[in-house]
Coordinates of C-alpha atoms and ligand atoms in Angstrom, one line a residue:
X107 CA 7.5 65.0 -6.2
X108 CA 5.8 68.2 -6.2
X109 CA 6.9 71.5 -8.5
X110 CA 7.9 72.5 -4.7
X111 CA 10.9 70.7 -5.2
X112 CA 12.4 72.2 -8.0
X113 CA 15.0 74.3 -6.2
X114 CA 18.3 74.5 -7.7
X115 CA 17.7 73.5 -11.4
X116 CA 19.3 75.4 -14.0
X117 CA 16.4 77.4 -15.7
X118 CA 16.5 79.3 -18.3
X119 CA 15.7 83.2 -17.0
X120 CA 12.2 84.0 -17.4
X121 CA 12.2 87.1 -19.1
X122 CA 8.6 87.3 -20.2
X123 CA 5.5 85.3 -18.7
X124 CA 4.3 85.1 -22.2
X125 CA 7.6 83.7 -24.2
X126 CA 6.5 80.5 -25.9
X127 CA 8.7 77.4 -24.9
X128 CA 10.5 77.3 -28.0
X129 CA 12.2 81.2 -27.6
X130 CA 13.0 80.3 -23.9
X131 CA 14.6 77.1 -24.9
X132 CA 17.0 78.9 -27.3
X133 CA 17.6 81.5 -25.0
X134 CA 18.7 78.6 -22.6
X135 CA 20.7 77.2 -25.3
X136 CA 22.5 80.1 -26.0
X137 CA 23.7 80.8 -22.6
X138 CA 24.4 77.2 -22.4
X139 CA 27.1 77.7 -25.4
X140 CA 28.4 81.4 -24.2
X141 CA 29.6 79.8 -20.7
X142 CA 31.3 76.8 -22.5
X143 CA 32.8 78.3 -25.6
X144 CA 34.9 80.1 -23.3
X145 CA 37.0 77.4 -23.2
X146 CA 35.7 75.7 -26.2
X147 CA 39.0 74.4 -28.7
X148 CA 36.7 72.8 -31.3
X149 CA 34.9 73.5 -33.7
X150 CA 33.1 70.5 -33.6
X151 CA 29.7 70.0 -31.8
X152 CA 30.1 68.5 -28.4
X153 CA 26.9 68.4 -26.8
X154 CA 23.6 67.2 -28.9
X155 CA 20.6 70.2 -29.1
X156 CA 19.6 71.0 -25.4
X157 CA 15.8 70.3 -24.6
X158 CA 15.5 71.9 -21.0
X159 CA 11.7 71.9 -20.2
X160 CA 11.4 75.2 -17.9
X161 CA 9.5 74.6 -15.0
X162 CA 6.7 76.3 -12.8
X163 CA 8.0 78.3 -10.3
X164 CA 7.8 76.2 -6.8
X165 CA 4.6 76.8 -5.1
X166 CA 3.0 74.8 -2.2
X167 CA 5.2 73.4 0.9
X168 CA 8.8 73.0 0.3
X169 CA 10.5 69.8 1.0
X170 CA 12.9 69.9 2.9
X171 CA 14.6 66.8 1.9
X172 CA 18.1 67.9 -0.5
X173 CA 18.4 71.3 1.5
X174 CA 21.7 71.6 3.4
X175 CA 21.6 72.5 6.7
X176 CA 22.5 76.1 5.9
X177 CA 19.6 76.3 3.3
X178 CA 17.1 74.8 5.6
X179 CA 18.0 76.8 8.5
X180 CA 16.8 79.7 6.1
X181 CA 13.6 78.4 5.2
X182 CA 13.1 77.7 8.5
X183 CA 13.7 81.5 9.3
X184 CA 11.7 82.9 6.4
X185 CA 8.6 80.1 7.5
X186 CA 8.8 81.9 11.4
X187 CA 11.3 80.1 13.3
X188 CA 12.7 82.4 16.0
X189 CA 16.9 82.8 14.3
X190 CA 18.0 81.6 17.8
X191 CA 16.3 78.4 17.7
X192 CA 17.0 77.7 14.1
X193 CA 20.3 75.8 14.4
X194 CA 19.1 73.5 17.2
X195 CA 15.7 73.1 15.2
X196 CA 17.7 72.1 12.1
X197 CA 19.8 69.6 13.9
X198 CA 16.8 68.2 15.2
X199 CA 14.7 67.6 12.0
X200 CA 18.4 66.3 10.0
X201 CA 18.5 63.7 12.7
X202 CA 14.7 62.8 12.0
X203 CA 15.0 62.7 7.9
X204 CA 18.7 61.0 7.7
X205 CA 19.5 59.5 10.5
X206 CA 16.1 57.7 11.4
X207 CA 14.5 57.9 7.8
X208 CA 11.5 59.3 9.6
X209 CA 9.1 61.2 6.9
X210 CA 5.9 62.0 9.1
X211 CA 6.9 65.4 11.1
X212 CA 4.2 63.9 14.2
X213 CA 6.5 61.7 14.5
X214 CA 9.4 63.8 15.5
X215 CA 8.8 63.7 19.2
X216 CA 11.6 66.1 20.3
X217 CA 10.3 68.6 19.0
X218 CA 6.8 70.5 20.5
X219 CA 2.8 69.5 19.2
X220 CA 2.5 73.0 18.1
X221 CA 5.8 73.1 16.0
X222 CA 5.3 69.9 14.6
X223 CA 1.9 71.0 13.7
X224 CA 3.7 74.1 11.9
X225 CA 5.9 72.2 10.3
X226 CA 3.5 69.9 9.2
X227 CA 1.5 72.9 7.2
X228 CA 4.4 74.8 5.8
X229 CA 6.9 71.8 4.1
X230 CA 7.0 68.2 2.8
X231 CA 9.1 65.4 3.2
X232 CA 9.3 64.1 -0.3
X233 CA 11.3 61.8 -2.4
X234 CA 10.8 60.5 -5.7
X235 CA 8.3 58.0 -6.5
X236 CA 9.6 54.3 -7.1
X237 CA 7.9 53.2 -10.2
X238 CA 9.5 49.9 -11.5
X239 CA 11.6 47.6 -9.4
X240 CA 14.0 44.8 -10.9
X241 CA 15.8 42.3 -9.6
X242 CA 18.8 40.3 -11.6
X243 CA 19.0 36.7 -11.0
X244 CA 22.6 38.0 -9.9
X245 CA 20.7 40.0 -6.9
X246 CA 21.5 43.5 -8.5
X247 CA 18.4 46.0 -8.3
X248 CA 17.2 48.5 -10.8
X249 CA 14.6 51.1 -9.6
X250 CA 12.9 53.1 -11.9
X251 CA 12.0 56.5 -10.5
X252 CA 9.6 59.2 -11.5
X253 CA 10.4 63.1 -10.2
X254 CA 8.6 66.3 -10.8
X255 CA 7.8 66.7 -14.2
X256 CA 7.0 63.2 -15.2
X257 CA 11.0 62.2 -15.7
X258 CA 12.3 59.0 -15.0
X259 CA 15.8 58.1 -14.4
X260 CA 17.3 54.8 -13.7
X261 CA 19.0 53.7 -9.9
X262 CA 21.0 50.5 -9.5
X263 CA 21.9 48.8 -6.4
X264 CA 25.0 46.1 -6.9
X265 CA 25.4 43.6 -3.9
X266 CA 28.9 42.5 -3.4
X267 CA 30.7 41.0 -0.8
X268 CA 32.2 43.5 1.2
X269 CA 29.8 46.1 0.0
X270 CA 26.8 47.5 -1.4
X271 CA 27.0 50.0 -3.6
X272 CA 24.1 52.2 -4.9
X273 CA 24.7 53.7 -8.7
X274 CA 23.0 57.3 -8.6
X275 CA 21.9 59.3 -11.3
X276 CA 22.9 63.2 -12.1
X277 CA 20.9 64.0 -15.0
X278 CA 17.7 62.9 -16.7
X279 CA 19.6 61.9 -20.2
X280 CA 23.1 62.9 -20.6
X281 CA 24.0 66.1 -23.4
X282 CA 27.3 64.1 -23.9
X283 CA 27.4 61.8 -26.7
X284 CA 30.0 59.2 -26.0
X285 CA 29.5 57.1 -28.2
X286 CA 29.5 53.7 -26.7
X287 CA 27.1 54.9 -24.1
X288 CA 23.2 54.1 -24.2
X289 CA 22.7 56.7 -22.4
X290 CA 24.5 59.2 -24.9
X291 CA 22.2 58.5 -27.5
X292 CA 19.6 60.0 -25.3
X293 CA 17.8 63.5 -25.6
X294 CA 15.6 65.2 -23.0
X295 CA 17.6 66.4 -20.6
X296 CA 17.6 68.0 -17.2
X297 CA 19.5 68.3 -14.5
X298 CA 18.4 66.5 -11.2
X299 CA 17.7 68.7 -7.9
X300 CA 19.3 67.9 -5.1
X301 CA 16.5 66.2 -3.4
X302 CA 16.0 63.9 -6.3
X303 CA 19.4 63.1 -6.0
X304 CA 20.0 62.2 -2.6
X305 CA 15.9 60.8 -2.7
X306 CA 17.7 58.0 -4.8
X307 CA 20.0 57.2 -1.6
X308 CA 16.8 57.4 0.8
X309 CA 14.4 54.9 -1.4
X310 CA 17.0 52.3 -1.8
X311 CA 17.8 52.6 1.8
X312 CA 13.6 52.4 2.0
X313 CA 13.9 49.4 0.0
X314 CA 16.7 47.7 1.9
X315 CA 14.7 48.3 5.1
X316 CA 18.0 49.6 6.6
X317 CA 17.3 52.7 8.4
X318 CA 17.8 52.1 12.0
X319 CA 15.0 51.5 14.9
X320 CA 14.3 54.7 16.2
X321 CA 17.0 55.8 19.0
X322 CA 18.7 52.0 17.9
X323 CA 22.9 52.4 17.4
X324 CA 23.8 52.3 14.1
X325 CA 26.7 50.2 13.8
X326 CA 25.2 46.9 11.8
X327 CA 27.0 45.9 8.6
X328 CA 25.9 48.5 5.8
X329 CA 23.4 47.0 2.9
X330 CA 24.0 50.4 1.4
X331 CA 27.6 51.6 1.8
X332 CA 28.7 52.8 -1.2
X333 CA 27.7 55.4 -3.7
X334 CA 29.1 55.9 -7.0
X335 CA 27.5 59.0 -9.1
X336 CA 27.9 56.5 -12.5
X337 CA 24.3 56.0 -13.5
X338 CA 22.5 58.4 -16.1
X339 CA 24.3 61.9 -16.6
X340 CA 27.3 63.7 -16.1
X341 CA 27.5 64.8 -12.9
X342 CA 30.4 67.6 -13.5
X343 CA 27.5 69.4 -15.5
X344 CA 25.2 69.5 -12.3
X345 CA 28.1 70.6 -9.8
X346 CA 26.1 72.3 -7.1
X347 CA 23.0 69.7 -6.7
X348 CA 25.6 66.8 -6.9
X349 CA 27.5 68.4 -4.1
X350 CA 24.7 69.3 -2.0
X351 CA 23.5 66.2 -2.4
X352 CA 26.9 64.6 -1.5
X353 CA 27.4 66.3 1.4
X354 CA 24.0 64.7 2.6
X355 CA 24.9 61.5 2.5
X356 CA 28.7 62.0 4.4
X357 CA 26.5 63.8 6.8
X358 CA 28.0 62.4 10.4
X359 CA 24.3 62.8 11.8
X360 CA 22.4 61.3 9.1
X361 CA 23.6 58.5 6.5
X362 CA 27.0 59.2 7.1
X363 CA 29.0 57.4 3.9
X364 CA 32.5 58.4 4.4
X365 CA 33.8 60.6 1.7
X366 CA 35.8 57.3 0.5
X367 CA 32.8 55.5 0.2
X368 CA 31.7 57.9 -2.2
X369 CA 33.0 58.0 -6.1
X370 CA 31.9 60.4 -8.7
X371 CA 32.6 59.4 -12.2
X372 CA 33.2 62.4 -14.7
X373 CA 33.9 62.0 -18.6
X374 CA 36.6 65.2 -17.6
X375 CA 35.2 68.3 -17.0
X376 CA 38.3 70.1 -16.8
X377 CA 37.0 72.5 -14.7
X378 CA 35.1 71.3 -12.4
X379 CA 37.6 68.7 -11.4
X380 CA 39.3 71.1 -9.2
X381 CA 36.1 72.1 -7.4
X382 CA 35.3 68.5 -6.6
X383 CA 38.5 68.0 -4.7
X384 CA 37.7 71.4 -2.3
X385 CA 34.0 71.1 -2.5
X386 CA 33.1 67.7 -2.3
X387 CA 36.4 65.7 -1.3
X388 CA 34.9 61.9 -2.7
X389 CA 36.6 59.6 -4.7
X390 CA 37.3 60.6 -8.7
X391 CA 36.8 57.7 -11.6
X392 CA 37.5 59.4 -14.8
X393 CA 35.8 57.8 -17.9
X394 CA 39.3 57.7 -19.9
X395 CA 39.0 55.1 -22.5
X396 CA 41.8 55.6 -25.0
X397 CA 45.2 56.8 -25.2
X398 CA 45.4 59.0 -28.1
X399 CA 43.2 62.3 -28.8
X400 CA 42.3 60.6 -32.0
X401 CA 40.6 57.6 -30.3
X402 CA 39.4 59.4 -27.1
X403 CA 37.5 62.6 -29.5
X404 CA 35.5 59.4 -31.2
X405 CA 34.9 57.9 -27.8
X406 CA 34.0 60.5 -26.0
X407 CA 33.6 63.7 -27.8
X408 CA 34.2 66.0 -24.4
X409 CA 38.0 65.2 -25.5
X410 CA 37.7 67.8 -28.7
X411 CA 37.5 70.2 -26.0
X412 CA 39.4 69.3 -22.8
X413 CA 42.2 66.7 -24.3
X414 CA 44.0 64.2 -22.7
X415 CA 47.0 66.0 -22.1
X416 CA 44.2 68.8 -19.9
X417 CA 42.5 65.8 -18.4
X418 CA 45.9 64.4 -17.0
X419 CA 47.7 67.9 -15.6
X420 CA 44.6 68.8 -13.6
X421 CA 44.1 65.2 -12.4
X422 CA 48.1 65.7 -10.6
X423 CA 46.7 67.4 -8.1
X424 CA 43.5 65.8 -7.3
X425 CA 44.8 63.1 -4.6
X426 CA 46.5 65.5 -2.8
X427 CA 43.7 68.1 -2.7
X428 CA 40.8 65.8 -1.9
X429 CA 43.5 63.7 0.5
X430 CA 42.1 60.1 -1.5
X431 CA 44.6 57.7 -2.4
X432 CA 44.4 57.0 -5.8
X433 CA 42.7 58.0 -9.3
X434 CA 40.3 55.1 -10.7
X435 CA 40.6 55.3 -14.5
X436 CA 38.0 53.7 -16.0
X437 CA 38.9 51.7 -19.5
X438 CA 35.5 50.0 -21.4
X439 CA 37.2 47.5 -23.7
X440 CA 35.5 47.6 -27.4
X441 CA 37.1 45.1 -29.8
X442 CA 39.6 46.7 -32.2
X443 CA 39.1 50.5 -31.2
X444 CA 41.4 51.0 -28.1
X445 CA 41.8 47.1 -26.8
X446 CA 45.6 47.0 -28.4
X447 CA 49.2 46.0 -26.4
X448 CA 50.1 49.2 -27.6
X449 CA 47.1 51.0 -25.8
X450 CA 47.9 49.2 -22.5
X451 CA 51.7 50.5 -22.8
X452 CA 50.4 53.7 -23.9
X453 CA 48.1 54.5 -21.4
X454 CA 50.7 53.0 -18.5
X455 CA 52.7 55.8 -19.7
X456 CA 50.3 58.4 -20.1
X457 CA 49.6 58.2 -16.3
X458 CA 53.1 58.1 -14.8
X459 CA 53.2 60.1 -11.5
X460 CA 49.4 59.7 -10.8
X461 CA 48.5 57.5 -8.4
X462 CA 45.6 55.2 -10.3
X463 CA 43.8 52.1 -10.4
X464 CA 42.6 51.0 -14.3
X465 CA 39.1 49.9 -14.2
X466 CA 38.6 47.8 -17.3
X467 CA 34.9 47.5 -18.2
X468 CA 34.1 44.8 -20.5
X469 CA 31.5 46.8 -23.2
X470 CA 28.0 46.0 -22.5
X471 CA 26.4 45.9 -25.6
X472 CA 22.9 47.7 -26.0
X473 CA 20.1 47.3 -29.1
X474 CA 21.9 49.2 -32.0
X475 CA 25.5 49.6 -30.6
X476 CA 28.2 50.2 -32.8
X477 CA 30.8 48.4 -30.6
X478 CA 31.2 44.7 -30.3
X479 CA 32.6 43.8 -26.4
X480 CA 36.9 42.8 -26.6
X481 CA 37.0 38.9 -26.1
X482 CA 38.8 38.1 -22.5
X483 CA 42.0 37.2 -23.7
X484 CA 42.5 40.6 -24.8
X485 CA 41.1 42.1 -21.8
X486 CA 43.3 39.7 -19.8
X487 CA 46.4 40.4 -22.0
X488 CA 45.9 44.2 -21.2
X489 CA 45.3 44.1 -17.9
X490 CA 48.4 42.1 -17.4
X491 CA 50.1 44.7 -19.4
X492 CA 48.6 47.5 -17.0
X493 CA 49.1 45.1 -13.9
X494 CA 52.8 44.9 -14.5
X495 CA 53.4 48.5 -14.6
X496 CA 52.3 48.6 -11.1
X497 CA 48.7 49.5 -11.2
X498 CA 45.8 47.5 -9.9
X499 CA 43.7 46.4 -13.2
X500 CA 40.4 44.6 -12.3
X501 CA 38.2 43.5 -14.7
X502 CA 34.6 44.9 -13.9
X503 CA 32.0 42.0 -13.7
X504 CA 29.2 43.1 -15.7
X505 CA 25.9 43.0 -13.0
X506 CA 22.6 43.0 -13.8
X507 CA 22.7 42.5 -17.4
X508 CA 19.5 41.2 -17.6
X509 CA 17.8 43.9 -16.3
X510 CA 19.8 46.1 -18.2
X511 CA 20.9 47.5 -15.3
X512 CA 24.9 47.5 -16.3
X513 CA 26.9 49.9 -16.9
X514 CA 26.1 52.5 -19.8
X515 CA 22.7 50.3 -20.7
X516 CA 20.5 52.6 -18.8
X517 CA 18.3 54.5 -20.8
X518 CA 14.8 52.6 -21.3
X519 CA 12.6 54.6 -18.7
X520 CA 14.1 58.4 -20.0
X521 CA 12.9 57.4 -23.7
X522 CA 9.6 56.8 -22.5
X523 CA 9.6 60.3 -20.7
X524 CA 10.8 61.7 -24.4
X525 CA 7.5 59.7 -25.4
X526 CA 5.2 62.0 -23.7
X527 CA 7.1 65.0 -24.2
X528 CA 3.5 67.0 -24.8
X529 CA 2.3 65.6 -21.0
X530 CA 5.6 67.0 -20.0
X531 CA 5.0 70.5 -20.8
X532 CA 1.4 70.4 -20.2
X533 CA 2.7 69.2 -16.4
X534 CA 5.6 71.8 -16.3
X535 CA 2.7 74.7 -17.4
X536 CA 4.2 75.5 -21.0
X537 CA 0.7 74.5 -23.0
Ligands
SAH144 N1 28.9 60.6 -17.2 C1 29.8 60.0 -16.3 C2 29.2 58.9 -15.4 C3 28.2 58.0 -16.0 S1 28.8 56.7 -17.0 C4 30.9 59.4 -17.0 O1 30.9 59.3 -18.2 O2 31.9 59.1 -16.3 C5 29.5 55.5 -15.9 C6 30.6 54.7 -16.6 O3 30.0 53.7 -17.5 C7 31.6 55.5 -17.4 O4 32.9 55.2 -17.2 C8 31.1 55.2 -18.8 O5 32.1 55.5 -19.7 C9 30.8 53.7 -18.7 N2 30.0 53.2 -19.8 C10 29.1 53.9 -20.6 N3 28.6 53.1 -21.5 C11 29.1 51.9 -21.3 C12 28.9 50.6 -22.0 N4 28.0 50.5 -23.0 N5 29.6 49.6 -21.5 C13 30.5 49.7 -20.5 N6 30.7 50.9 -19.8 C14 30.0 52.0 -20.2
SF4_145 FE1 27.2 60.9 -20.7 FE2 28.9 59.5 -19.2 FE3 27.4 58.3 -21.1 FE4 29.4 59.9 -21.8 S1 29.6 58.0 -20.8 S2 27.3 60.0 -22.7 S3 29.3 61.5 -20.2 S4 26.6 59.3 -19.2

């Protein structure tokens, strides 16, 4: 993908063409610490140093894939497309990129020779480029994708039954540091543009082969008809791409997912939770993992400064905002940390009043991990405990684990990025 489709990142400002990458860095970093001290409790480090690589500024077409239709409608307007026409024109094209997968504008036949010819000159149609593809013997499929700047992130598709649900990434790296996460332990970070967000949706679907024949109803048994926002990142940290992106996919002329096909796990950004009921409306999985603050500031560090007892009052109003059912709490199970009788009791009581399900993810175990995985009695034994007190307490089956496509393995193509940090910034214009 193209600089072209940098829209929406979080830059640092540019304050002077000449500023070396280093002083623009720590500029970003600072302004990165004055928004969240505000509500900072600890004194602890949360976040690991910040490495944002600033970018070019976009240049070229833009692509038009990520844009909402409000956005696009005014890049169609600034690119000469009369304001009465826009609306219909953007209708038009939406129906062309989501609904039909269609990414060569001579093919959009509605629409005149001449305009297509326009269009054709003054954007792109671009998603990111697949550069690995994996398949588990258990039929799960990792994609390894490259986007502007030479970043890969990780996408994984997990076949089921009754579903198929794509596993989307928010974030190259993550800045949290839980510390049973792969991911965690990772660096470079940047925050994934719309378009590379909902490009992940659109080459699975590619890969699937399930966008519809042209003018074909669209009412076949989805391969692709789930999304959870649970591969690398935390998506709370990249609200308005993930949102934008979001409201792509539920789209009712394009992919159209149902907002309840759609769940966006979050490590408990406090305040952002609120916003993802009004804004977005999907599903919330909230990566809880132990019932005291002593455990859960280990575990996941976000805790030291939005605690449990912060997480669960803004969570109370979540179902009835959004108008989902239920909560999904999700619970990885690492042997003697937080696998206990007492935790189960604990955390049944802890949620009282908020209607939940209790994920319980076995621990995948990654090269260097300081967590072993709880055996399955005791995951059993506290799941039953859970199960009892009236909530549903399914035991995640690991998938893909030989790809290392699981849960909280993903990591492998960012590190290489971190490799060629230097081609990085010679690509983003900083040497
Ligand atoms: N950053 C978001 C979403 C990505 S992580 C979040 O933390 O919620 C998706 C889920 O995988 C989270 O619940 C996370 O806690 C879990 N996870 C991370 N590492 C894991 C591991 N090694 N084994 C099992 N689950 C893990
Ligand atoms: Fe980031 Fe989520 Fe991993 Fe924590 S569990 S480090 S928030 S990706």
């Amino acid at each position: 993908m193209p600089d072209t489709a940098q829209v929406g990142i979080t830059l640092p400002p540019e304050t002077n063409a000449d500023a070396s990458f280093a002083n623009r860095a720590h500029i970003y970093i600072e302004m990165h610490q004055t928004q969240e001290s505000r509500t900072m409790s600890a004194t602890a480090p949360i976040t690991q140093d910040v490495h944002t690589i600033p970018r070019k500024l976009p240049e070229g077409p833009v692509n038009l894939v990520g844009l909402t239709r409000d956005k696009m409608r005014e890049v169609l307007i600034a690119h000469g497309t009369p304001e009465k026409q826009a609306k219909m024109r953007v209708g038009q094209i939406w129906q062309w990129i989501y609904l039909w997968g269609v990414r060569d504008f001579e093919a959009m036949t509605n629409l005149s020779k001449a305009f297509r010819a326009q269009l054709a000159e003054q954007f792109v149609i671009q998603l990111p480029e697949v550069v690995t593809r994996q398949v588990s013997k258990d039929g799960t499929r990792k994609y390894l994708v490259r986007i502007a700047g030479g970043h890969e992130v990780e996408v994984v598709y997990i076949p089921e039954e009754d579903r198929g649900t794509l596993c989307v990434s928010s974030q190259v790296g993550c800045t949290l540091t839980c510390s049973f996460c792969h991911t965690g332990t990772q660096k470079l970070v940047r925050n994934l543009t719309a378009a590379e967000i909902i490009g992940q949706v659109m080459v699975a679907r590619d890969d699937l082969g399930e966008w519809p024949e042209i003018g074909a109803r669209n009412n076949e048994k989805r391969l692709l008809s789930n999304i959870v926002l649970m591969g690398m990142g935390e998506p709370l940290y990249n609200f308005e791409n993930v949102r934008d992106a979001m409201k792509i996919a539920m789209d009712p002329e394009g992919i159209q997912l149902s907002r309840r096909r759609i769940t966006l796990s979050t490590s408990g950004v406090v305040p952002e939770i609120a916003r993802t009921a009004q804004e977005i409306g999907c599903q919330l999985a909230i990566s809880f993992h132990a019932t005291t603050d002593e455990v859960r500031d280990k575990l996941v560090p976000i805790n030291k400064r939005w605690n449990i007892a912060e997480l669960l009052e803004v969570l109370k109003a979540y179902p009835k905002v959004s108008n989902s059912e239920r909560i999904t709490f999700e619970y990885v199970m690492l042997h003697g940390v937080n696998d206990s009788d007492d935790d189960a009791r604990r955390l049944v009581e802890l949620i009282k009043g908020i209607p939940a399900k209790i994920n319980l993810i076995p621990f995948n175990e990654w090269p260097g991990a300081p967590y072993k995985r709880s055996s399955n009695n005791r995951i059993r034994a506290f799941s039953e405990i859970v199960y009892q007190a009236g909530y549903a307490s399914p035991i995640r089956k690991p998938r893909g684990e030989d790809i290392m496509a699981a849960c909280g393995q993903l990591k492998s193509a960012t590190e290489r990025a971190r490799k060629s940090r230097k081609q990085i910034e010679a690509e983003t214009g900083l040497t």
